[in-house]
CSV table of C-alpha atoms in Angstrom, one decimal:
chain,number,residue,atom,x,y,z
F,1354,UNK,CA,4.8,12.8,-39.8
F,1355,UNK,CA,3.9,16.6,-40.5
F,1356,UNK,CA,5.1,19.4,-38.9
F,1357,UNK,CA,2.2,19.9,-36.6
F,1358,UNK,CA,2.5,16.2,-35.7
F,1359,UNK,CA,6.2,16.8,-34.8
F,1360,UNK,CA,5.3,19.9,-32.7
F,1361,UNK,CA,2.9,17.5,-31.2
F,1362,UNK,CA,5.3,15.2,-30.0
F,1363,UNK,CA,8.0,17.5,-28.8
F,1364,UNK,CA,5.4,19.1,-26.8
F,1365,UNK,CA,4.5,15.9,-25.4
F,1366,UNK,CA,8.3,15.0,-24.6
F,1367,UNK,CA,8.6,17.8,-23.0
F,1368,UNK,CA,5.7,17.7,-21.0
F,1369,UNK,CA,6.6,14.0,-19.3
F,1370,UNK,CA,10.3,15.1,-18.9
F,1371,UNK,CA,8.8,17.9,-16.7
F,1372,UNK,CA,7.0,15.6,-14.8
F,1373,UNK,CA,10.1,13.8,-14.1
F,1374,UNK,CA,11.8,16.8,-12.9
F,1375,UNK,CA,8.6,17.7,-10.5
F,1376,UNK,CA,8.6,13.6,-9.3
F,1377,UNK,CA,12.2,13.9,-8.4
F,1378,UNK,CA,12.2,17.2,-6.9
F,1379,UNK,CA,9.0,15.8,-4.8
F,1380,UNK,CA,11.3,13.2,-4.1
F,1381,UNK,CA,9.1,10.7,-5.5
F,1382,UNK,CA,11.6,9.2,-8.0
F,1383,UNK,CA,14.3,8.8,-5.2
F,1384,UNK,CA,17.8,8.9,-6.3
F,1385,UNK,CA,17.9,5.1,-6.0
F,1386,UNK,CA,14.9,5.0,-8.3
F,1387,UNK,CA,16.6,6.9,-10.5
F,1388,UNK,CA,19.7,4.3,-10.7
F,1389,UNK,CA,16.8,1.7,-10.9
F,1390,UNK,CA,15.0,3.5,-13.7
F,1391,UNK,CA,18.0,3.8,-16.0
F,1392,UNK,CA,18.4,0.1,-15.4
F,1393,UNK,CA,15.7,-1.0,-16.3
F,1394,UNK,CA,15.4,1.4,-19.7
F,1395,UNK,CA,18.9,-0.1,-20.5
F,1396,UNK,CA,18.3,-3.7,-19.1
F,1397,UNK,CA,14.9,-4.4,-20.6
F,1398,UNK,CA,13.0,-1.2,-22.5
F,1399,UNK,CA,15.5,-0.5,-25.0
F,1400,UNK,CA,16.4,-3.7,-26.0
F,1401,UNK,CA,12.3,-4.7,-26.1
F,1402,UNK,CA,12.1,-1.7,-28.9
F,1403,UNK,CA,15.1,-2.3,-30.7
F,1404,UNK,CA,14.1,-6.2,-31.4
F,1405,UNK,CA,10.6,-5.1,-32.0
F,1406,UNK,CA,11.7,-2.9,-34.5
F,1407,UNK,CA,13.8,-5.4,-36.8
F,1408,UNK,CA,9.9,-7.7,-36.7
F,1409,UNK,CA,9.5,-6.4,-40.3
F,1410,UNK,CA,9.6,-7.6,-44.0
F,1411,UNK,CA,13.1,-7.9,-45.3
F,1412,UNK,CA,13.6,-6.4,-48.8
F,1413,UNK,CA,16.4,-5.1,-50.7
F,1414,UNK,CA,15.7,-1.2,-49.9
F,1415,UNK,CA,15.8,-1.8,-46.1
F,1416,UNK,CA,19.1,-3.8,-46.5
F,1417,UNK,CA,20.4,-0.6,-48.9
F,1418,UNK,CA,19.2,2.2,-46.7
F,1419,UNK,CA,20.5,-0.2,-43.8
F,1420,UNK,CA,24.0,0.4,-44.9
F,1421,UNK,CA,23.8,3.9,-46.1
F,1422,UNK,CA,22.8,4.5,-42.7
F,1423,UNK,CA,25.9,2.5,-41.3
F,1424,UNK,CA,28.5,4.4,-43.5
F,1425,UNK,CA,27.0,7.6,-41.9
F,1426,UNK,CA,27.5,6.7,-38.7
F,1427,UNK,CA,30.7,5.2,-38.7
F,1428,UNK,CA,31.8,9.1,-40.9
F,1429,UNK,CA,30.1,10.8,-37.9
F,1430,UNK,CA,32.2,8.6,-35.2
F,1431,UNK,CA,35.6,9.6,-37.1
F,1432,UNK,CA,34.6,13.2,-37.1
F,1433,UNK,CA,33.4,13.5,-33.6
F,1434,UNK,CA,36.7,11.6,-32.9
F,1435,UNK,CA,38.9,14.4,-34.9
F,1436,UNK,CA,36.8,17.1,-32.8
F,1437,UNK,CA,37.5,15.5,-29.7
F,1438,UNK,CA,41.1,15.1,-30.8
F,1439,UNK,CA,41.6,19.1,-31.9
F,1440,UNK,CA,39.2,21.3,-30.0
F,1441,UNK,CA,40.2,21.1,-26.2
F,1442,UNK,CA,43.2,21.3,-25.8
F,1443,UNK,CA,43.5,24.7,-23.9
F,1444,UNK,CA,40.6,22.9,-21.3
F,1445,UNK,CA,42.4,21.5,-18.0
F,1446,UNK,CA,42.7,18.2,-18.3
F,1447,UNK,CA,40.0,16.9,-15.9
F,1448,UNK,CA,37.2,19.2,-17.6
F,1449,UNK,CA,38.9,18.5,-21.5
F,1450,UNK,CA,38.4,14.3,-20.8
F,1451,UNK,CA,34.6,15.2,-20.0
F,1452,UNK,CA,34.2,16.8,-23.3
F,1453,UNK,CA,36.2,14.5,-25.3
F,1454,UNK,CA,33.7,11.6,-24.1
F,1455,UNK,CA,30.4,13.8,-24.4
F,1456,UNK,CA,31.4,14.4,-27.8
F,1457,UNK,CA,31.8,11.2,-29.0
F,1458,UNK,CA,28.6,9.8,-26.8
F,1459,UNK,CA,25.7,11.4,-27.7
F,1460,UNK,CA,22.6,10.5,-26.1
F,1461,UNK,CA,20.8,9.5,-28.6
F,1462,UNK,CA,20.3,5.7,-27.5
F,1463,UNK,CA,17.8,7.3,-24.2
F,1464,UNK,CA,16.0,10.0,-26.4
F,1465,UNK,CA,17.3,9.5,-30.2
F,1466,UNK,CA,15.0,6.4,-30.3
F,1467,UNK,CA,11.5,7.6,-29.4
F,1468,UNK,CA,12.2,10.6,-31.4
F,1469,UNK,CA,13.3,8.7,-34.4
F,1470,UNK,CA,10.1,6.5,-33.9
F,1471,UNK,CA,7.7,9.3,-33.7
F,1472,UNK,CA,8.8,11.4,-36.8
F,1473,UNK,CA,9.1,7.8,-38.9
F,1474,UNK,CA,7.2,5.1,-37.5
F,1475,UNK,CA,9.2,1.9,-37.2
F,1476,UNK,CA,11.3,1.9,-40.4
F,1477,UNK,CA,12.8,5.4,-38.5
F,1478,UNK,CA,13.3,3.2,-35.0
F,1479,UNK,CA,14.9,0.4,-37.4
F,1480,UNK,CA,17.4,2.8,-39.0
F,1481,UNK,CA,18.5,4.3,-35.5
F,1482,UNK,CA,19.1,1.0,-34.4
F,1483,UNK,CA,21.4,0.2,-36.9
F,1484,UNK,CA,23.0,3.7,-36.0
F,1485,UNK,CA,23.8,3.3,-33.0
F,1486,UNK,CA,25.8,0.4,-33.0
F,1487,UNK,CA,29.2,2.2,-34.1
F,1488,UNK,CA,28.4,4.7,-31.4
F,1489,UNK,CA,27.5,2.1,-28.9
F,1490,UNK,CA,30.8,0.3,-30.0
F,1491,UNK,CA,33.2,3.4,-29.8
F,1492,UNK,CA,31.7,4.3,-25.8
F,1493,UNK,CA,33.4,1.1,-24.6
F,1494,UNK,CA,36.7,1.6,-26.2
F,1495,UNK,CA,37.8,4.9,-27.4
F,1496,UNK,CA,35.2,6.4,-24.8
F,1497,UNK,CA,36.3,4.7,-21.8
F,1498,UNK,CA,39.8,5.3,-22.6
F,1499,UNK,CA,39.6,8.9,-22.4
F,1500,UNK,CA,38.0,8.1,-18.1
F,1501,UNK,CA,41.6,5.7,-18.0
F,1502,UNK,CA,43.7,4.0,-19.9
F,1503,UNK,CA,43.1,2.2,-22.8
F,1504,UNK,CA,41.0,-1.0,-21.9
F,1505,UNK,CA,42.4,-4.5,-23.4
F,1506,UNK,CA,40.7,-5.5,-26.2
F,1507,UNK,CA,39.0,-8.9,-24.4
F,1508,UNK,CA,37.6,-6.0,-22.0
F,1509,UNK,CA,36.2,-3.8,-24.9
F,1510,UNK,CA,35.2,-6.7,-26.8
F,1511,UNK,CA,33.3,-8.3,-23.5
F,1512,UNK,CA,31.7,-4.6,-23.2
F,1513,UNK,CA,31.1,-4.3,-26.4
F,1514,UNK,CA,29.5,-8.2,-27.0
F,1515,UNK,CA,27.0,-7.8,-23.5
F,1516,UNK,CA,25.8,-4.8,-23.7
F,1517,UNK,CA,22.2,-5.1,-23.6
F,1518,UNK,CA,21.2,-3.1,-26.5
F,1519,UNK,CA,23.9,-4.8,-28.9
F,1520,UNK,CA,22.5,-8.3,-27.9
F,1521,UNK,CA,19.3,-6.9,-28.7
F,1522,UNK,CA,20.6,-5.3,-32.1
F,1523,UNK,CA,21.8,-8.8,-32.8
F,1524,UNK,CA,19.1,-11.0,-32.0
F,1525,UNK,CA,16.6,-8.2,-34.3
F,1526,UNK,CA,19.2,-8.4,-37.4
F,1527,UNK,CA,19.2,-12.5,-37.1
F,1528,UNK,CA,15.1,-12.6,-36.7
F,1529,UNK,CA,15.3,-10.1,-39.7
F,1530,UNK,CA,17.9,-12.0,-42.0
F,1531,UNK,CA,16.0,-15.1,-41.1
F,1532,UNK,CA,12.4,-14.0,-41.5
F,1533,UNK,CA,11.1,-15.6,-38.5
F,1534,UNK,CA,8.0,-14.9,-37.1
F,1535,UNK,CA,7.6,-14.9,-33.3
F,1536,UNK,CA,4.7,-16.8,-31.6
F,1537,UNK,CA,1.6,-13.9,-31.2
F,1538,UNK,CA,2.1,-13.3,-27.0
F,1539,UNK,CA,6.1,-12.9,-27.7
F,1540,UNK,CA,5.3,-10.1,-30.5
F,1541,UNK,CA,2.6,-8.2,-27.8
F,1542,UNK,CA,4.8,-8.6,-25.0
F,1543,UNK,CA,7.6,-6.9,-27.0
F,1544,UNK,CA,5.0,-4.2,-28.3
F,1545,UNK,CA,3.7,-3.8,-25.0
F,1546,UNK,CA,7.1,-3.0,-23.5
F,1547,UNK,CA,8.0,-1.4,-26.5
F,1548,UNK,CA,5.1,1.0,-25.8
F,1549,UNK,CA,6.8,2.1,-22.4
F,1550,UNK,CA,10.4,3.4,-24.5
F,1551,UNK,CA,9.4,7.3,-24.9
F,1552,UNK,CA,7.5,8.1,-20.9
F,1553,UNK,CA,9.6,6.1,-19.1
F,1554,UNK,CA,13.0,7.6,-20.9
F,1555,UNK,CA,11.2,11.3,-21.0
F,1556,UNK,CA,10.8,10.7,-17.1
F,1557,UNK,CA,14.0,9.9,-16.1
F,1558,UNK,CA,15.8,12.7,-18.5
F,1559,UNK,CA,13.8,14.7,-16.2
F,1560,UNK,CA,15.0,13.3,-13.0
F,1561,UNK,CA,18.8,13.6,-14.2
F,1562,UNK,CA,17.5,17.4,-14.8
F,1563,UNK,CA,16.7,18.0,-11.6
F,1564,UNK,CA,19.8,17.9,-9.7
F,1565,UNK,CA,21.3,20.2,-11.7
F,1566,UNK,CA,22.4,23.5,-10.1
F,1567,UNK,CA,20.7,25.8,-13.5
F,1568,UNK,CA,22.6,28.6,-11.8
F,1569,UNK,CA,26.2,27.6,-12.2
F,1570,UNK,CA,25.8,25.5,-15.3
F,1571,UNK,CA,26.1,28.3,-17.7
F,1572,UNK,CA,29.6,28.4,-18.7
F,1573,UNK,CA,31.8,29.7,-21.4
F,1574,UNK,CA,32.8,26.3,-22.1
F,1575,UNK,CA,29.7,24.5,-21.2
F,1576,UNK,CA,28.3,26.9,-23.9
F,1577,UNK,CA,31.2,26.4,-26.2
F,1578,UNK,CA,30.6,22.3,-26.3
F,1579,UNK,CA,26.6,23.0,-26.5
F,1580,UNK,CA,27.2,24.7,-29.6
F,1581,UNK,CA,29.6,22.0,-31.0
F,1582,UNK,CA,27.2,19.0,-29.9
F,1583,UNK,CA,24.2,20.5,-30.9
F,1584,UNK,CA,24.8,22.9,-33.7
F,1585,UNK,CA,28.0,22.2,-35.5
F,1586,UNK,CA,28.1,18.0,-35.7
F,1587,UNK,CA,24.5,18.0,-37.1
F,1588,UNK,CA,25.1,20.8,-39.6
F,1589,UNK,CA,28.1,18.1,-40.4
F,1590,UNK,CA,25.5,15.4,-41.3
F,1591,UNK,CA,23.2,17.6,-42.6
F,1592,UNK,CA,25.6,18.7,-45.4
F,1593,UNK,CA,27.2,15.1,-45.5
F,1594,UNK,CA,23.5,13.6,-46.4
F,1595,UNK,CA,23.1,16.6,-49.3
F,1596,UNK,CA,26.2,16.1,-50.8
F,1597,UNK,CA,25.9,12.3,-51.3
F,1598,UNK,CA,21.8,12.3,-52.3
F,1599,UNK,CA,20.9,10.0,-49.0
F,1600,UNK,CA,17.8,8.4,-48.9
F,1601,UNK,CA,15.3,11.5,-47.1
F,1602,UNK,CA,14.4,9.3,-44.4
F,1603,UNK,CA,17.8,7.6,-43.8
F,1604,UNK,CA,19.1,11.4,-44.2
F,1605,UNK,CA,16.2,12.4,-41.9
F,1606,UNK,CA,16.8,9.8,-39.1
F,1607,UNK,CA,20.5,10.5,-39.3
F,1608,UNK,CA,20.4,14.4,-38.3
F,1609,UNK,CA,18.3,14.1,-35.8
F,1610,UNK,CA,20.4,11.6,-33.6
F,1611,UNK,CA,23.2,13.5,-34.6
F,1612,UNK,CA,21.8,16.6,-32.7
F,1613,UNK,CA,20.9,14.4,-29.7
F,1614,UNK,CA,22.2,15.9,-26.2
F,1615,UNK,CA,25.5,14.8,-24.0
F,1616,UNK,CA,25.6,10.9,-22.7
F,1617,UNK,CA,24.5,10.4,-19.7
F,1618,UNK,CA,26.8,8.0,-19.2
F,1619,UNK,CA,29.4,10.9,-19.2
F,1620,UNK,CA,28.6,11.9,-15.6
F,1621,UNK,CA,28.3,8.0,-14.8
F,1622,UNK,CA,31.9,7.3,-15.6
F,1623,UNK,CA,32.9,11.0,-14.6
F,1624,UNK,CA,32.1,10.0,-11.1
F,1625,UNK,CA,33.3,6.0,-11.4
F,1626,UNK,CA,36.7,7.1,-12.4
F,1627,UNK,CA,36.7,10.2,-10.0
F,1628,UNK,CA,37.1,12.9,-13.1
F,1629,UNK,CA,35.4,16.3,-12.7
F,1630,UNK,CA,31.4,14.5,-11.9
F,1631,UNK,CA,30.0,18.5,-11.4
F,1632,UNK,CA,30.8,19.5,-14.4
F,1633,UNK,CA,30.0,16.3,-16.4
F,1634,UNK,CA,26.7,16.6,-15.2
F,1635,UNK,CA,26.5,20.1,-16.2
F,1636,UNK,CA,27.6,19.4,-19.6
F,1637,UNK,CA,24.6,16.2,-19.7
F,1638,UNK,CA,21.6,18.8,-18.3
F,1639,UNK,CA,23.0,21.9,-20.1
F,1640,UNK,CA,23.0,20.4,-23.7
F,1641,UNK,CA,19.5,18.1,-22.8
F,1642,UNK,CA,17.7,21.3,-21.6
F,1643,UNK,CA,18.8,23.0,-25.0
F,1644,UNK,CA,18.3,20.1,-27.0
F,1645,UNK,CA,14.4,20.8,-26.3
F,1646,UNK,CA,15.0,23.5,-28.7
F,1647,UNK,CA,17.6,22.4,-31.1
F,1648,UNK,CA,15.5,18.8,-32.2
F,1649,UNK,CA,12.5,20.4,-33.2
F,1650,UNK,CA,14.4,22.7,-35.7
F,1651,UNK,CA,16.6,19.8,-36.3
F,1652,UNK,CA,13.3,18.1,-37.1
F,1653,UNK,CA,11.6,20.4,-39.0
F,1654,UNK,CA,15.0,20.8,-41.6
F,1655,UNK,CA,15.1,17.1,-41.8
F,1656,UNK,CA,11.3,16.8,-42.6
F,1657,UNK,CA,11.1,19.8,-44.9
F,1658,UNK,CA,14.6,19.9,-46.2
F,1659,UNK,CA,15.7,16.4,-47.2
């Protein structure tokens, strides 16, 4: 994709997350439709476009870029780790276990996708698959355990082995490894599902926006940990990705999710495990709203840089 084609898209992103925003502040996405519409992006949409987007011809490339793309995510888990680890201590304790999470739990599985899809097509959705899975990994261990204490390991592994989207990460990789090729009205129902990822996601983001008081939500710190998630942690894969010659579109594909907005799920398990939920979801709006900045220059570096 060309710079005018990623302008495109953002534009277009940001277009249906408004329309989320004005459907939720009409009331027309209720707040239990919004609990239903991250379910079923989670439950069914995600996983649809993530097995869809192992359907392709296995050769060596795909399996080398495959790993480079591992061994950068797994590097970017043990330096958002070390951040969380050094950089909050002086943060009360309630506010400092928000960041800690948010930092490690991007949210790039909701919006990292479709963006990683648009820029470069479905080799770019393959690769951010494959990214994900340390991430999605480190969310139900090390993540949970800064909500409470640290889970067993039959809990994380339970977590870890039903989550929807690491089912569906599996079942792509063994249709992949094995070459199979799915009756024709399994392949369009997947496609057609598929198709849904980027409105339906782009809507919701824009429900989650709308509850946000914009008035309060501009902090020192709340700017501080914008800066980190969005500025500082893809200038670190950025400069990784030069150093070490990475493929430009495993390189590409990389930066952006890396400069994806706070989890979500940070104000989900804020409010489960009764931490500070206000400023959790601060955090989660304050870095998405910026992010409608920072991934189109993220974009355009990673398109005209790498």
């Amino acid at each position: 994709m060309d710079l005018q084609g990623m302008i495109d898209l953002q534009l277009m992103m940001f277009l249906e997350i408004g329309l989320g925003w004005f459907l939720r502040r009409k009331n027309l996405i209720t707040e239990e439709g919004k609990k239903m519409l991250t379910d079923l992006v989670i439950d069914l949409i995600l996983p649809c476009n993530i097995i869809q987007s192992f359907l392709i011809k296995l050769d060596k490339d795909i399996l080398v870029k495959g790993f480079q793309i591992l061994v950068i995510s797994v590097a970017l888990q043990m330096f958002c780790t070390a951040i969380s680890a050094t950089c909050y201590n002086k943060v009360e304790k309630g506010k400092r276990t928000v960041l800690q999470y948010a930092t490690v739990c991007s949210n790039a599985g909701f919006l990292g996708n479709p963006v990683a899809e648009g820029l470069f097509g479905p080799i770019g959705l393959l690769y951010a698959s494959v990214y994900l899975i340390p991430q999605r990994i480190v969310m139900w261990s090390a993540g949970v355990s800064y909500f409470t204490e640290s889970p067993s390991k039959k809990e994380v592994l339970k977590k870890v082995l039903t989550h929807p989207c690491i089912i569906a990460v599996e079942a792509g990789l063994a249709l992949m490894a094995l070459q199979v090729t799915l009756p024709s009205f399994l392949t369009r129902t997947l496609g057609s599902i598929s198709a849904s990822t980027t409105p339906v996601t782009m809507l919701l983001i824009g429900a989650i926006m709308a509850g946000a008081d914009l008035k309060t939500m501009v902090t020192k710190i709340t700017v501080i940990f914008s800066v980190i998630r969005l500025a500082l942690i893809p200038l670190a894969v950025f400069a990784g990705c030069l150093v070490f010659r990475a493929d430009a579109t495993v390189a590409g594909v990389a930066v952006i999710l890396a400069a994806m907005p706070a989890g979500s799920t940070t104000a989900i398990l804020a409010a489960r495990y009764h931490k500070d939920e206000e400023f959790a979801s601060k955090c989660v709006v304050l870095t998405t709203v910026l992010s409608m900045a920072a991934i189109p220059v993220w974009s355009a570096v990673a398109l005209t840089c790498l």
